[in-house]
PDB file of C-alpha atoms in Angstrom:
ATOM      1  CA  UNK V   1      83.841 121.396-123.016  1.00  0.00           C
ATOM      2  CA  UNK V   2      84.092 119.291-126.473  1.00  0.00           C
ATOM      3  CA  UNK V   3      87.420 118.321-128.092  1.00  0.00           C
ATOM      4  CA  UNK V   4      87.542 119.709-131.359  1.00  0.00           C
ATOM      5  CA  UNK V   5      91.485 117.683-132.056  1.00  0.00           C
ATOM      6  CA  UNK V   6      89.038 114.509-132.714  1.00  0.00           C
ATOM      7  CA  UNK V   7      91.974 112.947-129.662  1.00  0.00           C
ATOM      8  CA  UNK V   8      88.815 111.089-127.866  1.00  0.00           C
ATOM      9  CA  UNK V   9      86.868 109.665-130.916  1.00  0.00           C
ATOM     10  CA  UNK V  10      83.160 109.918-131.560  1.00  0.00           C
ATOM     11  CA  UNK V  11      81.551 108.533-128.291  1.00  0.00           C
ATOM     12  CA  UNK V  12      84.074 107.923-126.542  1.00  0.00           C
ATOM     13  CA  UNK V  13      84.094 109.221-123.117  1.00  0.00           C
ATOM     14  CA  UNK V  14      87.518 109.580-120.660  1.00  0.00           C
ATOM     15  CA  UNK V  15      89.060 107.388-118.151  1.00  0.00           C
ATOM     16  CA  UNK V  16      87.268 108.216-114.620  1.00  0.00           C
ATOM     17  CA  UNK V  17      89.443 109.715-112.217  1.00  0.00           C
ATOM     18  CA  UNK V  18      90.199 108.591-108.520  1.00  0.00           C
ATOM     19  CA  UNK V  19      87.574 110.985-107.354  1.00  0.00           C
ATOM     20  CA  UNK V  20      85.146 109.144-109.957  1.00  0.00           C
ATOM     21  CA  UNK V  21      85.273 106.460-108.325  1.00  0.00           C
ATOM     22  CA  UNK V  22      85.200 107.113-105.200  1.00  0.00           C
ATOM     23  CA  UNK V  23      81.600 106.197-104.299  1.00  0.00           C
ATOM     24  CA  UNK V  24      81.394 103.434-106.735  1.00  0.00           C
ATOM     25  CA  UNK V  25      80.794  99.887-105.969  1.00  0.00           C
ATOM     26  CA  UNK V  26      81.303  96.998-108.223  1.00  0.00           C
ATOM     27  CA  UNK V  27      78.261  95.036-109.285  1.00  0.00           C
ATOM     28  CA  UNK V  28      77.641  91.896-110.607  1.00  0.00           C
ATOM     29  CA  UNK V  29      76.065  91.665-113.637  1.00  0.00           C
ATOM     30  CA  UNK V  30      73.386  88.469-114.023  1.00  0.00           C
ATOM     31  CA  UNK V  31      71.326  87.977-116.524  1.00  0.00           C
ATOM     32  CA  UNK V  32      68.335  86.453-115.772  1.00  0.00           C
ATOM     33  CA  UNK V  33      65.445  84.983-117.984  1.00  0.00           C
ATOM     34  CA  UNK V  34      62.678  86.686-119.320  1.00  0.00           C
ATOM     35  CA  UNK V  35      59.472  85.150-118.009  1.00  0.00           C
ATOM     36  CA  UNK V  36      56.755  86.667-119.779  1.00  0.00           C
ATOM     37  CA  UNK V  37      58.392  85.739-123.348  1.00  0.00           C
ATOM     38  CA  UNK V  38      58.824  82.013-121.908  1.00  0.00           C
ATOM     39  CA  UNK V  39      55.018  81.830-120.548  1.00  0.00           C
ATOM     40  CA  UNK V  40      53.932  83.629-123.765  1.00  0.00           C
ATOM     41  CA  UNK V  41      56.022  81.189-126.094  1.00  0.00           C
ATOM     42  CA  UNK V  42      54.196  77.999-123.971  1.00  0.00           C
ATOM     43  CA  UNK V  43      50.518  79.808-124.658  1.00  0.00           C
ATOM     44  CA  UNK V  44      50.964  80.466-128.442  1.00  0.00           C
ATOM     45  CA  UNK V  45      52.844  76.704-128.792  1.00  0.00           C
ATOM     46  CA  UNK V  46      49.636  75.196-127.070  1.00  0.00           C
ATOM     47  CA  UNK V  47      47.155  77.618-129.454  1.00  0.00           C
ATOM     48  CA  UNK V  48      48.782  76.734-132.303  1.00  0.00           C
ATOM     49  CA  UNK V  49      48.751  72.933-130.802  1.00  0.00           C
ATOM     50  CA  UNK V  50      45.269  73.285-130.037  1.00  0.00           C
ATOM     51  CA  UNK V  51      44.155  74.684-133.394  1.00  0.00           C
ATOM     52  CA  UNK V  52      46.238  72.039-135.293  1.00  0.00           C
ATOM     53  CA  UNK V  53      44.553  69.074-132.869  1.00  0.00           C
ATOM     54  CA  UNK V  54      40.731  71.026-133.257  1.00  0.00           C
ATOM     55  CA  UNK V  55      40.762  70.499-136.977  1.00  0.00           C
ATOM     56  CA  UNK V  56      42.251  67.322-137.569  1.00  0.00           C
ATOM     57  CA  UNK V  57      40.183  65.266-134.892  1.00  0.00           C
ATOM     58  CA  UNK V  58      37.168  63.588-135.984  1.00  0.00           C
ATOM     59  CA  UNK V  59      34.051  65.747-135.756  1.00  0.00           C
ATOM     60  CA  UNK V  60      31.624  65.021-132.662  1.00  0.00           C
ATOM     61  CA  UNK V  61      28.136  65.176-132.562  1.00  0.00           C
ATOM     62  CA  UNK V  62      28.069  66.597-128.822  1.00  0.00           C
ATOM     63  CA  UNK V  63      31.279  69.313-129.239  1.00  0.00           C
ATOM     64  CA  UNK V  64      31.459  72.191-132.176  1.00  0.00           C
ATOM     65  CA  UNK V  65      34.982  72.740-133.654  1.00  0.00           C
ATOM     66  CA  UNK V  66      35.350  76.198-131.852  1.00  0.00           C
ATOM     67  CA  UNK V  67      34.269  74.666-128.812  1.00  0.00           C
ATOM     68  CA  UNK V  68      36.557  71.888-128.965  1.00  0.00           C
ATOM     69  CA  UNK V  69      39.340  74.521-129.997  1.00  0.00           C
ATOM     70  CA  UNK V  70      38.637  76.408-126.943  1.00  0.00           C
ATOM     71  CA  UNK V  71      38.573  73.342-124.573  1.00  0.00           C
ATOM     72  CA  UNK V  72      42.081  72.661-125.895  1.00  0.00           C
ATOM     73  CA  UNK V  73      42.973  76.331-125.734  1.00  0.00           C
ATOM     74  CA  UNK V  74      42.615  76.718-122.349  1.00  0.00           C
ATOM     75  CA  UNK V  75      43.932  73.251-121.450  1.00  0.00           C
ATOM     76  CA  UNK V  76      47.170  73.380-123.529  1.00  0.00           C
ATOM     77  CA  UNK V  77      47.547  77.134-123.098  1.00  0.00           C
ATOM     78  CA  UNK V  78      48.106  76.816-119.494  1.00  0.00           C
ATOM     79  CA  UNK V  79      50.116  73.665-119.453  1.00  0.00           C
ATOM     80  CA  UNK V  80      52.764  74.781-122.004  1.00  0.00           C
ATOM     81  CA  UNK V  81      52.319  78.500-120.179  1.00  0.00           C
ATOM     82  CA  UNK V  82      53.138  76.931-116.819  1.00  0.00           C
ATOM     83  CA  UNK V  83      55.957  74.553-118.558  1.00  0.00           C
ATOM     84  CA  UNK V  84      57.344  77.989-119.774  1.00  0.00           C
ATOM     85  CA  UNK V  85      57.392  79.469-116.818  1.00  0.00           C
ATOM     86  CA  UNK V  86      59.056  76.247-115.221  1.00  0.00           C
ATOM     87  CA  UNK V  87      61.903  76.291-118.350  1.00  0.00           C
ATOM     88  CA  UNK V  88      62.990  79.660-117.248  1.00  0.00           C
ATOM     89  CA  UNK V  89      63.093  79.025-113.262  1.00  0.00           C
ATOM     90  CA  UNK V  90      64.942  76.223-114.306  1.00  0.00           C
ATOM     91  CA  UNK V  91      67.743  78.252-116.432  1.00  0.00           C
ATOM     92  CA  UNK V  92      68.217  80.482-113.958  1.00  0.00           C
ATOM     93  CA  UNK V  93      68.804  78.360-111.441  1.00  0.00           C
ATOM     94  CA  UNK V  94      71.494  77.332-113.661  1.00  0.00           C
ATOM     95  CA  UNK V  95      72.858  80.769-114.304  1.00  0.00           C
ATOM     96  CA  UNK V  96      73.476  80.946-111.015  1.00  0.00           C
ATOM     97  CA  UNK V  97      76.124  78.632-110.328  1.00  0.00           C
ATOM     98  CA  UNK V  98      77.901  79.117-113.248  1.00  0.00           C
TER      99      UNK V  98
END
């Protein structure tokens, strides 16, 4: 059944009724952090850290570039992953009491 008098607007949908709501409960809404964008922002910080530190350090006789660059990859990657991670337990914990 559509209304044709334009009375309800485009998208608009009615009031619910008392039998509507009957069964309903009322939720709280909480949003809530999303932890693979925090952990992914802390990995591509500490490669872009890691690259930055790889090619401005002095060169070593023992260590290629790359492999310095992937020493520091995996090092910084997983620190500023796991300080990610920590940032967004952290701001939830404060979502929750406010």
């Amino acid at each position: 059944d559509r209304r044709t008098d334009g009375a309800a607007g485009a998208g608009e949908r009615p009031a619910p009724t008392e039998a509507d709501l009957a069964g309903a409960q009322r939720v709280r809404y909480r949003r809530a952090p999303r932890y693979r964008v925090l952990v992914g922002l802390g990995v591509a910080v500490g490669a872009v850290l890691a690259l930055v530190l790889a090619l401005t350090s002095e060169p070593s006789a023992t260590y290629s570039r790359a492999a310095v660059f992937g020493y520091l990859l995996a090092a910084l990657g997983l620190s500023l992953g796991l300080l990610g991670g920590l940032v967004g337990v952290l701001l939830e914990r404060v979502a929750r009491r406010g």
